[in-house]
XYZ file of C-alpha atoms in Angstrom:
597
model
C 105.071 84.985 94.553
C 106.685 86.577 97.238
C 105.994 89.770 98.914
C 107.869 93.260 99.636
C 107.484 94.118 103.339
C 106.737 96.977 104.988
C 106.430 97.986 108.806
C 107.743 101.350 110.147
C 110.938 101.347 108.348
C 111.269 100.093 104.418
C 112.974 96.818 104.038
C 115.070 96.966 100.753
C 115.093 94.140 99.337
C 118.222 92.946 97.813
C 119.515 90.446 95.237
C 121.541 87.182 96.402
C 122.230 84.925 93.603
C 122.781 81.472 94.334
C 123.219 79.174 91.155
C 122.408 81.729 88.882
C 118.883 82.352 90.790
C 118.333 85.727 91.868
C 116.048 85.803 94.752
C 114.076 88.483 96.955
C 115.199 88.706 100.717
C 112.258 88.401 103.268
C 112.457 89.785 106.908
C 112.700 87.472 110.012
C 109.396 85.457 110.389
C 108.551 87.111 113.178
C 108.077 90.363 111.051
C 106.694 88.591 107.946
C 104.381 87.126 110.351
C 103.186 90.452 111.535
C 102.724 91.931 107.606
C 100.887 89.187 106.577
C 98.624 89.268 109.674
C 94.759 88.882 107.558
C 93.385 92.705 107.293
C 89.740 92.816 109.214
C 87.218 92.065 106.121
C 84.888 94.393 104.778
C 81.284 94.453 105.010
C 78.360 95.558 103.461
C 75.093 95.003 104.340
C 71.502 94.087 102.591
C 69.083 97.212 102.665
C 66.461 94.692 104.222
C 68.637 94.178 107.347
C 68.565 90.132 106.451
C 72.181 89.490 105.409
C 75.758 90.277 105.934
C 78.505 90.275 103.145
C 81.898 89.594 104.680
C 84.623 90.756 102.324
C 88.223 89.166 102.557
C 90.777 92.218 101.689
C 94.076 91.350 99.700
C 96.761 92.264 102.466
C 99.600 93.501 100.141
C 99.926 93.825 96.394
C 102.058 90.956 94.728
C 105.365 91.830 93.120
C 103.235 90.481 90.173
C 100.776 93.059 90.913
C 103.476 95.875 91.582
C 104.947 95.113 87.864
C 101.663 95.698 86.207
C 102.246 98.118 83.772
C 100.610 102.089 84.474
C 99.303 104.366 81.722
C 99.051 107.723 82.743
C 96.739 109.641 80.662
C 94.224 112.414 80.751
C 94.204 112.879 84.151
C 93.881 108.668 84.628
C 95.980 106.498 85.587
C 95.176 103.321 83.912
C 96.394 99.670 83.561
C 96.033 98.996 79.799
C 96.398 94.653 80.369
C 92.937 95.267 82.298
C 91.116 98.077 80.960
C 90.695 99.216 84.597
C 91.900 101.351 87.309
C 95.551 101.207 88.189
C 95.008 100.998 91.659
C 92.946 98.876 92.842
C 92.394 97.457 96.606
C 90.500 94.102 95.816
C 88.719 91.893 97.809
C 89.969 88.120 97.859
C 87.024 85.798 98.828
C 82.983 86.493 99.695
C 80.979 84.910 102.787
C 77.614 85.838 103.256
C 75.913 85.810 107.224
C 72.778 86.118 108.212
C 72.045 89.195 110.923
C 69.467 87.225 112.732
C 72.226 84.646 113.554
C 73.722 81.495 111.975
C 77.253 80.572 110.546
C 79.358 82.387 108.037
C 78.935 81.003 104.599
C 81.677 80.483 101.822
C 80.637 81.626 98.731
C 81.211 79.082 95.900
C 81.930 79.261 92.414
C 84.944 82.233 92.840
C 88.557 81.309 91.672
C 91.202 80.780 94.688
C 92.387 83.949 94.911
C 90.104 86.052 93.389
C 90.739 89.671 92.713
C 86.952 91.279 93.313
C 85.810 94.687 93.316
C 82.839 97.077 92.353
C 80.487 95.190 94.609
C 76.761 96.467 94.464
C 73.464 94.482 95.860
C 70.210 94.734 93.770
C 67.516 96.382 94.505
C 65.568 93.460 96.204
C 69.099 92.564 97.792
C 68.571 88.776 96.462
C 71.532 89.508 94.307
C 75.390 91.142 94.141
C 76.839 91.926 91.117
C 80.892 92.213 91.054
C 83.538 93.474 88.819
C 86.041 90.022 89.191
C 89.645 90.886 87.341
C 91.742 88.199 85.628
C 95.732 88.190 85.607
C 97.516 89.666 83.323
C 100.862 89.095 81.625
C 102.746 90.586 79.029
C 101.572 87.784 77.034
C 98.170 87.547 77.784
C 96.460 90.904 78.726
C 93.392 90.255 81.546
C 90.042 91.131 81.867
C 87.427 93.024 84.447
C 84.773 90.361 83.840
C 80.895 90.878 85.262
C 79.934 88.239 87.932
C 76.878 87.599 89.796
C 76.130 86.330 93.544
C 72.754 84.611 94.100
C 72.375 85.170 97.757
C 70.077 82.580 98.659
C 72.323 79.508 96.816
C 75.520 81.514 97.855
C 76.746 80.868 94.142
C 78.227 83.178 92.134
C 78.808 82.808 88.460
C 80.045 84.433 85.491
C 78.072 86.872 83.277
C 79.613 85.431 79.994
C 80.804 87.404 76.902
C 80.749 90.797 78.740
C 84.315 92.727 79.109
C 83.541 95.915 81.671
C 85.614 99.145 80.870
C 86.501 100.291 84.603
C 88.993 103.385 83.007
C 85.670 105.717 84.875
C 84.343 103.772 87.946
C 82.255 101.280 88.683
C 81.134 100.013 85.025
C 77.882 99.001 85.903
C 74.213 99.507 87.278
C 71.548 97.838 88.410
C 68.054 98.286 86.915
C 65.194 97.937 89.266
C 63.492 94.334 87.923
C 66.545 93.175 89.652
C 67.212 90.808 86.395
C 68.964 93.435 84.219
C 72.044 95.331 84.566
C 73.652 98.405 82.148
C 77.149 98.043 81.715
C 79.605 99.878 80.159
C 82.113 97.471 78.101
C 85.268 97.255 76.324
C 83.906 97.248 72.337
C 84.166 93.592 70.802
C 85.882 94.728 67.700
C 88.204 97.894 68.675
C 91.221 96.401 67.066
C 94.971 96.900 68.469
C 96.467 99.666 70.508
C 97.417 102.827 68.284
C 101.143 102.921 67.194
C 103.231 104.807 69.929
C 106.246 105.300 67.638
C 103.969 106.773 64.706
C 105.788 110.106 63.383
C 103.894 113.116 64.089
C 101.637 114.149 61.045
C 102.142 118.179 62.285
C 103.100 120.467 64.897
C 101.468 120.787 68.192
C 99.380 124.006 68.225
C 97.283 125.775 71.054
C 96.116 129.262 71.342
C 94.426 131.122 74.550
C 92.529 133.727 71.934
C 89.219 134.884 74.025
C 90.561 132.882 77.424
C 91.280 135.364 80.194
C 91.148 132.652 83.412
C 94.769 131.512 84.732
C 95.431 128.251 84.388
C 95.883 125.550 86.862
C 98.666 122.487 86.484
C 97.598 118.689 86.500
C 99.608 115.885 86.244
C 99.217 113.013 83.558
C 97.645 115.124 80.540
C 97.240 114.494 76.893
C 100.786 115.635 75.077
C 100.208 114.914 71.343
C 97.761 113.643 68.835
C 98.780 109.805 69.378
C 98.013 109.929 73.190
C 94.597 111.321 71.992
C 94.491 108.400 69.477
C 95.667 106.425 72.974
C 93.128 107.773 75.444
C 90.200 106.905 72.562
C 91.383 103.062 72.544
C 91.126 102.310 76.536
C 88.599 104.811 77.186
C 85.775 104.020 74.254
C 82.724 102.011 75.567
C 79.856 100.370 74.120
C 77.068 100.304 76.523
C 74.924 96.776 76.909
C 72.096 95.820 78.255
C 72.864 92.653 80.366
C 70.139 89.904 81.575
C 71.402 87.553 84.349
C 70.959 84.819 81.717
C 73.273 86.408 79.657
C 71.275 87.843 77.101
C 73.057 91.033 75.748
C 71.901 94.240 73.741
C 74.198 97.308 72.764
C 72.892 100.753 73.353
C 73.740 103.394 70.912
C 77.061 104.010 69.298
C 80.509 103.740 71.320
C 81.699 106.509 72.606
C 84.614 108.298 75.770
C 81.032 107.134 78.155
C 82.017 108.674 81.354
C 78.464 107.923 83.080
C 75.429 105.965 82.201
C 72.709 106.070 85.123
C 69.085 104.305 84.801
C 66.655 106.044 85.429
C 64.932 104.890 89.101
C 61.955 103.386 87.011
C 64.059 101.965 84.626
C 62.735 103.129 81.442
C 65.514 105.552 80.847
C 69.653 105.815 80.913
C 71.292 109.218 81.532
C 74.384 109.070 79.676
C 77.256 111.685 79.462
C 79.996 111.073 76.813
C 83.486 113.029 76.129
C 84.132 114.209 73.046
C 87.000 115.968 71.175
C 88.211 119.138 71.082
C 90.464 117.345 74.100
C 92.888 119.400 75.954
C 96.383 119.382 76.504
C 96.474 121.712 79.927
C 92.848 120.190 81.236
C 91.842 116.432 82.214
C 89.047 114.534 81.090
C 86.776 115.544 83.796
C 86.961 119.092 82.064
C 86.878 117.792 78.619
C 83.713 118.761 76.553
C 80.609 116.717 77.201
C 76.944 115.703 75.946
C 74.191 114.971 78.395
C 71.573 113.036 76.609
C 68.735 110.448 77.546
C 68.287 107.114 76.095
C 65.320 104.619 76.335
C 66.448 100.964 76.697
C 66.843 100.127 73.188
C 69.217 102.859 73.009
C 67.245 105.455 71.422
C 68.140 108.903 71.609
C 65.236 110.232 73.312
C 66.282 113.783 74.380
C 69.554 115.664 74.428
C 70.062 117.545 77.235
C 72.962 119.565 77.006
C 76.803 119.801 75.381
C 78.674 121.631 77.086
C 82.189 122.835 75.554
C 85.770 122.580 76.874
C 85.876 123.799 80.720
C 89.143 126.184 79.927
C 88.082 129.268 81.498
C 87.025 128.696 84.679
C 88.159 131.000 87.071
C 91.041 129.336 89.771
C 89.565 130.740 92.640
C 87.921 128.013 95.124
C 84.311 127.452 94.661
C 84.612 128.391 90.768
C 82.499 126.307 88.120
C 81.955 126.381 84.567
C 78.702 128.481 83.375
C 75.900 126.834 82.254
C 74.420 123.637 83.334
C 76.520 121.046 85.136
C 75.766 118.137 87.732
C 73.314 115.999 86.115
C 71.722 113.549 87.846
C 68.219 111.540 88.350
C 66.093 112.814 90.851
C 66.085 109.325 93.368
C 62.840 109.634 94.953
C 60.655 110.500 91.736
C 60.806 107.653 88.889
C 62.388 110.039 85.974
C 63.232 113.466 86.810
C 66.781 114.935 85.440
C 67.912 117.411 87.914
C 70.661 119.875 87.317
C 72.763 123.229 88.545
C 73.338 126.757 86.769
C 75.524 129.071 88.456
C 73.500 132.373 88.461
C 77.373 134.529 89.144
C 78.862 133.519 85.811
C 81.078 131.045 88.080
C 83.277 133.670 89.547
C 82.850 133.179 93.273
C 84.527 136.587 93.641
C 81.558 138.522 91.864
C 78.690 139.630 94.366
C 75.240 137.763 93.949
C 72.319 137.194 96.116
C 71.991 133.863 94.353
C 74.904 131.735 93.461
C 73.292 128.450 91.821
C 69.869 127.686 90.872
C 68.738 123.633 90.753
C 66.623 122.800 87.896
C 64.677 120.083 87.292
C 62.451 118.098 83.902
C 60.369 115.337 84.552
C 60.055 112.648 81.721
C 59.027 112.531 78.505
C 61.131 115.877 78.579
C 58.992 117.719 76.329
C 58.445 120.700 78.501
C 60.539 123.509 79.610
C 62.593 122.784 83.187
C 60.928 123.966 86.499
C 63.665 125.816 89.236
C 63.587 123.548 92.078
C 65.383 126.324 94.938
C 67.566 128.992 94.498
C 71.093 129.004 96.939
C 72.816 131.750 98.209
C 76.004 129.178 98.562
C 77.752 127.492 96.049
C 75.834 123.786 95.787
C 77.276 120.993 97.317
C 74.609 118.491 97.318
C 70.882 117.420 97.169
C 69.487 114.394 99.302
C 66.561 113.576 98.213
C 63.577 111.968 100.664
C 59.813 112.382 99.025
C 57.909 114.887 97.090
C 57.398 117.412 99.601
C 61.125 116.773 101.844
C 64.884 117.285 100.470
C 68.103 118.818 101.979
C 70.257 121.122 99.808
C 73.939 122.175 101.236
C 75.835 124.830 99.771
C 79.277 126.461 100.910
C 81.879 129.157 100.714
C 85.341 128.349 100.551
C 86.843 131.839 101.586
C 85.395 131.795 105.355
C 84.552 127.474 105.179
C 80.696 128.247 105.645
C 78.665 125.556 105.502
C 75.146 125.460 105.411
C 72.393 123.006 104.979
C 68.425 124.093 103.798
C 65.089 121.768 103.826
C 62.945 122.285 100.930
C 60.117 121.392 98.740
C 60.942 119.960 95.998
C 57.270 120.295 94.178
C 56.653 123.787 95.344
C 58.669 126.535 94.529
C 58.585 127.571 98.273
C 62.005 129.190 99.747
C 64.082 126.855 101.743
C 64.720 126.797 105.432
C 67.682 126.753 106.924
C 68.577 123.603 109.215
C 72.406 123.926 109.769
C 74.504 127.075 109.506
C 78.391 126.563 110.394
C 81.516 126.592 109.892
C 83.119 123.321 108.428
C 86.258 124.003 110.721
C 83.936 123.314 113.786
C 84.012 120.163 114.118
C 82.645 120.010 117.951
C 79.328 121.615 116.431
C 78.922 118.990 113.403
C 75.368 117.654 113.554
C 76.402 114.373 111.706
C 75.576 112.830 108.274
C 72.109 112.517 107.296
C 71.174 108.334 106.845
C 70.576 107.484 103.777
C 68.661 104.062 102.253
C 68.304 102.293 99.224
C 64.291 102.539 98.248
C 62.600 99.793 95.982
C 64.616 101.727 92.833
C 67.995 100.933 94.589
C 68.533 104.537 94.882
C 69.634 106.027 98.260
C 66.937 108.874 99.407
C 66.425 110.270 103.078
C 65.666 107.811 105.898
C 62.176 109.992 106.751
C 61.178 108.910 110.312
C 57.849 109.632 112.532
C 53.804 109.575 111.938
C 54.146 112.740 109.698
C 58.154 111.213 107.970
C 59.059 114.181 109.097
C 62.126 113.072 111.434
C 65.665 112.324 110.074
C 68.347 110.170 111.893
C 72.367 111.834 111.920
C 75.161 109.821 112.136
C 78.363 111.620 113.473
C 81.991 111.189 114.271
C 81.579 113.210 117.536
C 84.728 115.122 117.902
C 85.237 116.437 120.970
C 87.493 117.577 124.155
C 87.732 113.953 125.115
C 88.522 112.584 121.443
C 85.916 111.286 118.858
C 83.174 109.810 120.161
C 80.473 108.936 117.347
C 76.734 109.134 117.824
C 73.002 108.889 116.147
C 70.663 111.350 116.927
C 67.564 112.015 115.430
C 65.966 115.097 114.209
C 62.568 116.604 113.843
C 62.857 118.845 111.008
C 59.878 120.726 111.976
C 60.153 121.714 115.488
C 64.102 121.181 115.281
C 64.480 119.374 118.358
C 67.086 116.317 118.432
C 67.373 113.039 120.530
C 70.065 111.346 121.294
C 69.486 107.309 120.456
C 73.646 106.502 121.766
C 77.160 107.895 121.544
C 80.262 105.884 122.120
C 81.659 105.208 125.326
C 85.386 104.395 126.224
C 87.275 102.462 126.497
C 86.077 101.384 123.193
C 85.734 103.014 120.021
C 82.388 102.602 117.858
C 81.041 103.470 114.934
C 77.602 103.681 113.678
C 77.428 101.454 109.886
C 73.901 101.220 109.589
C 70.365 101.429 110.943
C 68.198 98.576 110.364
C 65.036 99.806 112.243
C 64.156 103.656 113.056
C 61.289 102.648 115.392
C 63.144 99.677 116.935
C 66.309 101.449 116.965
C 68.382 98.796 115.732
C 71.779 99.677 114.760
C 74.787 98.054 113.348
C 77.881 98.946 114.622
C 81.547 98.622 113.971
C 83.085 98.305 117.322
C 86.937 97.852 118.717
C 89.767 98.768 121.416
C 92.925 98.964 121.945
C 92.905 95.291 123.301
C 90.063 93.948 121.052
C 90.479 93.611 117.303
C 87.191 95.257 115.507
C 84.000 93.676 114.616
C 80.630 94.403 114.480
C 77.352 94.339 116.840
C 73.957 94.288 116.450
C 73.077 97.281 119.384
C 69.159 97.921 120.560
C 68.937 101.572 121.507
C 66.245 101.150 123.053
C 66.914 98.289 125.176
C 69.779 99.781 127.076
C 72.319 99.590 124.456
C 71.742 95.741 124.897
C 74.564 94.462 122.359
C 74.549 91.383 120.271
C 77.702 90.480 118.524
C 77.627 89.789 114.541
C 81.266 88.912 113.854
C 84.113 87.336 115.597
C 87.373 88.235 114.163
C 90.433 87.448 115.952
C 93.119 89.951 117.284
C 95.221 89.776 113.875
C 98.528 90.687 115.665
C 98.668 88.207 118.722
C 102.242 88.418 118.726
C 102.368 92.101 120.079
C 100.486 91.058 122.865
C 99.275 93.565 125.497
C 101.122 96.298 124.715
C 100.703 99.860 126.882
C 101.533 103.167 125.672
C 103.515 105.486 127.898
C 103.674 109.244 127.259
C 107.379 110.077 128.453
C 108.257 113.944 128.379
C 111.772 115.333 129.540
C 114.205 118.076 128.028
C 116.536 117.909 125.252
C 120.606 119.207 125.746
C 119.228 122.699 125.143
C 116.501 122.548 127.330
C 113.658 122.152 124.927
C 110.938 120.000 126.495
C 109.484 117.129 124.113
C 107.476 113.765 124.526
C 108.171 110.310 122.951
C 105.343 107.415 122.897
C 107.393 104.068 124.778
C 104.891 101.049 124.015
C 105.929 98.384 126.979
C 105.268 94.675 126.899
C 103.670 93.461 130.345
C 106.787 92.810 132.440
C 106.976 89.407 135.389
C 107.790 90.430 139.206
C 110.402 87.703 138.512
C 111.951 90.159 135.423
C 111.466 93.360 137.472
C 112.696 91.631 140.413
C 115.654 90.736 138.436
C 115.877 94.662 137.219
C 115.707 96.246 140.828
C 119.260 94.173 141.921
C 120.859 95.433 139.330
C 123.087 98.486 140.241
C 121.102 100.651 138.124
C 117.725 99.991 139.294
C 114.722 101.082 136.989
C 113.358 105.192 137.711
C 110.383 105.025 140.302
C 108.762 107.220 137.684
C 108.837 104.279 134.857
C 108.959 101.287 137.642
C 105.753 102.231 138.974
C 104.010 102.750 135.621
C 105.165 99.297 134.274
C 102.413 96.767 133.982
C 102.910 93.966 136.348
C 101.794 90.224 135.804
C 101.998 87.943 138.362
């Protein structure tokens, strides 16, 4: 199928029929060439620091693709042949590389093109699980099917008889035996799609009595009781239990499953489901939901909250619903539920020393929560490291405040602060904290030094001279901070991952305005000594070595501007030609010209 181009201006593309066939016009090859120059492939790399996934990326969408029907619904935007996202970017092919050197190696066992997506290693990073979707037609609707990579065979293989339901995310997670996964799926027996042309049974009715929040607009709600009746069909799951041999087991009832998490020992599942009253001014995300805890034969163990319809929350920035919100697994303890209460009623605008409380119950969730740390901020996030280090950030909207705190998460004790700024600065940013996947899978704190103590930051580096990215680590003690490297020009280079905090071994994603990106292996410690991982080519050849010129003069009216001129490298014999002309090149631009000899 051919392709729609695009490259600075929009082609149209128009119909010529010749004997009755009506065809798409294509640009000049020189043009198509360009467009369908291969995209630089992903990668994603093994928590151990052993291997290298190599991702091919579709380059544009198929006028196949670009057909697919859209359902816009609840706040989603959904393709209803799949059961999945709308909008997907997908990978087309897998290779797999070792770090410590060797050839790139095809993965076998994928269709030719495949259309691949959620990718996720296991815990042990022997495995990669995949979301792989089929076509679909208007006769035959596809599927998101569940595949599996075994990294040391490079084969991957279908998971058979399981159908994921992608309307929320990634429909899957690992558990940590690294031989099971938790899946949510599209229910075997959910019948056919509700009856759009159904006469309405009533009127629509909706009443603010009690409500006294304004009311924000959203695109792509719920109208009437069939697109409720709609939303239930493509966005009911049944969760499964899923063995790499393909053993199967459904977990509790189906149900609108926005989330199911394992818990990091694996003997639990977090689940939060949707439920009805819906809304017709409010997406799902604000829909009413119940937080409960299942064991893995899909047991209710405890219920944790249900929380009603989110229709009166305040529009100001930095407003949240009361009551508890956020739930989540604590990744660094084995079954911990940790959670958020807004101690201001969620009206930003009200004054209080403390604006959210985290709370915390460890398993079997028989006793009565413990407050982790109180925040003066409204929460923005918890990274989690061990049982006596976390980081908390919190922020205000109305002056951008930032600020980050290190706590204990066993002791009650009141957190320090470790960053205090303003998220406008951007010269001042300390970076990113690293984060790695621990024998759970879960990503905690990468906790450095004799005492673990130290934390590594990885930062874009904006600054007078443009971005230049950096690691540094951090002693969260005594405060003081080390540079490891920072990117030098001419070449731009980002940190991806670090494979060894006493080594300092980094991965690094490296390119220039000559050199088509890839990635290095760079010792820190040995001078920056850099070792490279990937070879891609230069995908536009054609343009060869182009060089930007910043021109500036004065419009009719006098109004100075600048314009960006982007010169091929000209021959003396061309600018030779040039200066006999009568109107001989400006010195200003003749001088500035690249010459090759």
């Amino acid at each position: 199928m051919k392709k729609l181009f695009f490259l600075g201006v929009v082609f149209l593309s128009h119909l010529s029929v010749q004997a009755q066939d009506l065809t798409y016009q294509t640009p000049p090859k020189a043009i198509a060439d360009l467009v369908d120059a291969p995209i630089t492939p992903r990668v994603s790399i093994a928590s151990d620091g052993k291997w290298m996934l190599l991702m091919d990326v579709q380059d544009l969408p198929t006028i196949a693709d670009l057909s697919q029907p859209e359902l816009r619904i609840a706040g989603l935007r959904l393709n209803p042949r799949t059961n999945g996202p709308s909008r997907v970017s997908y990978s087309t092919a897998l290779k797999l590389k070792r770090l410590s050197g060797g050839t790139e190696i095809a993965v076998k066992g994928l269709p030719n093109p495949a259309k691949i997506s959620e990718v996720s290693w296991s815990p042990d990073d022997s495995k990669i699980a995949f979301a792989l979707t089929t076509e679909a037609t208007a006769a035959a609707g596809g599927q998101i099917q569940l595949w599996v990579l075994d990294v040391a065979t490079a084969t991957a293989r279908q998971i058979p008889g399981v159908r994921l339901n992608s309307v929320f995310g990634t429909a899957y997670r690992w558990l940590p035996d690294n031989q099971t996964l938790i899946a949510r799926t599209v229910p075997a027996n959910r019948g056919q799609v509700p009856d759009v042309t159904a006469a309405p049974t009533g009127p629509i009715v909706q009443e603010n009595v009690g409500r006294t929040a304004a009311a924000r607009t959203y695109q792509d709600l719920l109208k009437n009781p069939t697109d409720e009746k709609i939303f239930d069909y493509y966005a009911t799951t049944q969760l499964l239990k899923v063995s790499l041999d393909g053993k199967t087991q459904p977990l509790g009832q189906p149900g609108v499953i926005q989330g199911a998490s394992p818990s990091p020992d694996g003997k639990y599942i977090l689940v939060e489901t949707r439920h009805r009253p819906y809304s017709y001014q409010l997406t799902v995300g604000d829909f009413p939901v119940k937080v409960d805890v299942l064991d893995l034969a899909g047991n209710l163990v405890k219920s944790i909250a249900d929380l009603p319809l989110a229709d009166n929350v305040p529009t100001s920035f930095d407003a949240v619903p009361t009551g508890p919100r956020n739930h989540d697994w604590r990744d660094d303890a084995p079954a911990t539920i940790y959670w958020v209460e807004a101690q201001d009623g969620g009206d930003p605008k009200k004054e209080a020393p403390i604006r959210d409380k985290v709370l915390a119950l460890d398993a079997p969730f028989s006793a009565a929560p413990k407050e982790v740390v109180d925040l003066p901020l409204r929460y923005r996030g918890i990274r989690w490291g061990n049982n006596t280090t976390a980081l908390v950030s919190g922020g205000r909207w109305s002056d951008r405040k930032v600020m980050t705190w290190v706590f204990n998460p066993t002791t009650k004790a009141a957190p320090t602060v470790l960053f205090d700024r303003s998220s406008q600065d951007t010269y001042n940013d300390p970076g990113t904290p690293y984060m790695k996947p621990n024998a759970a899978g879960r990503d905690v704190l990468a906790l450095g030094g004799a005492d673990k103590q130290t934390i590594y930051l990885l930062g874009e580096g904006a600054s007078p001279e443009g971005s230049r990215p950096f690691v540094d680590q951090l002693n969260l003690k005594t405060r003081k901070t080390e540079r490891w490297w920072r990117s030098e020009a001419p070449f731009y280079e980002i940190p991806v991952a670090i494979l060894d905090t006493d080594k300092r071994l980094l991965v690094t994603r490296r390119e220039s305005v000559e050199q088509a990106p890839n990635y290095f292996l760079r010792d820190a410690k040995k001078k920056n000594k850099l070792t490279a991982l990937t070879t891609f080519p230069n995908p536009y050849p054609a343009l060869g070595t182009l060089k930007k010129q910043v021109l500036q003069y004065k419009r009719a009216d006098g109004l100075p501007l600048t314009a960006n001129l982007y010169l091929p490298p000209i021959t003396k014999k061309v600018m030779d030609r040039y200066l006999l002309c009568s109107k001989p090149i400006p010195l200003s631009i003749r001088t500035k010209v690249p010459l090759v000899r």
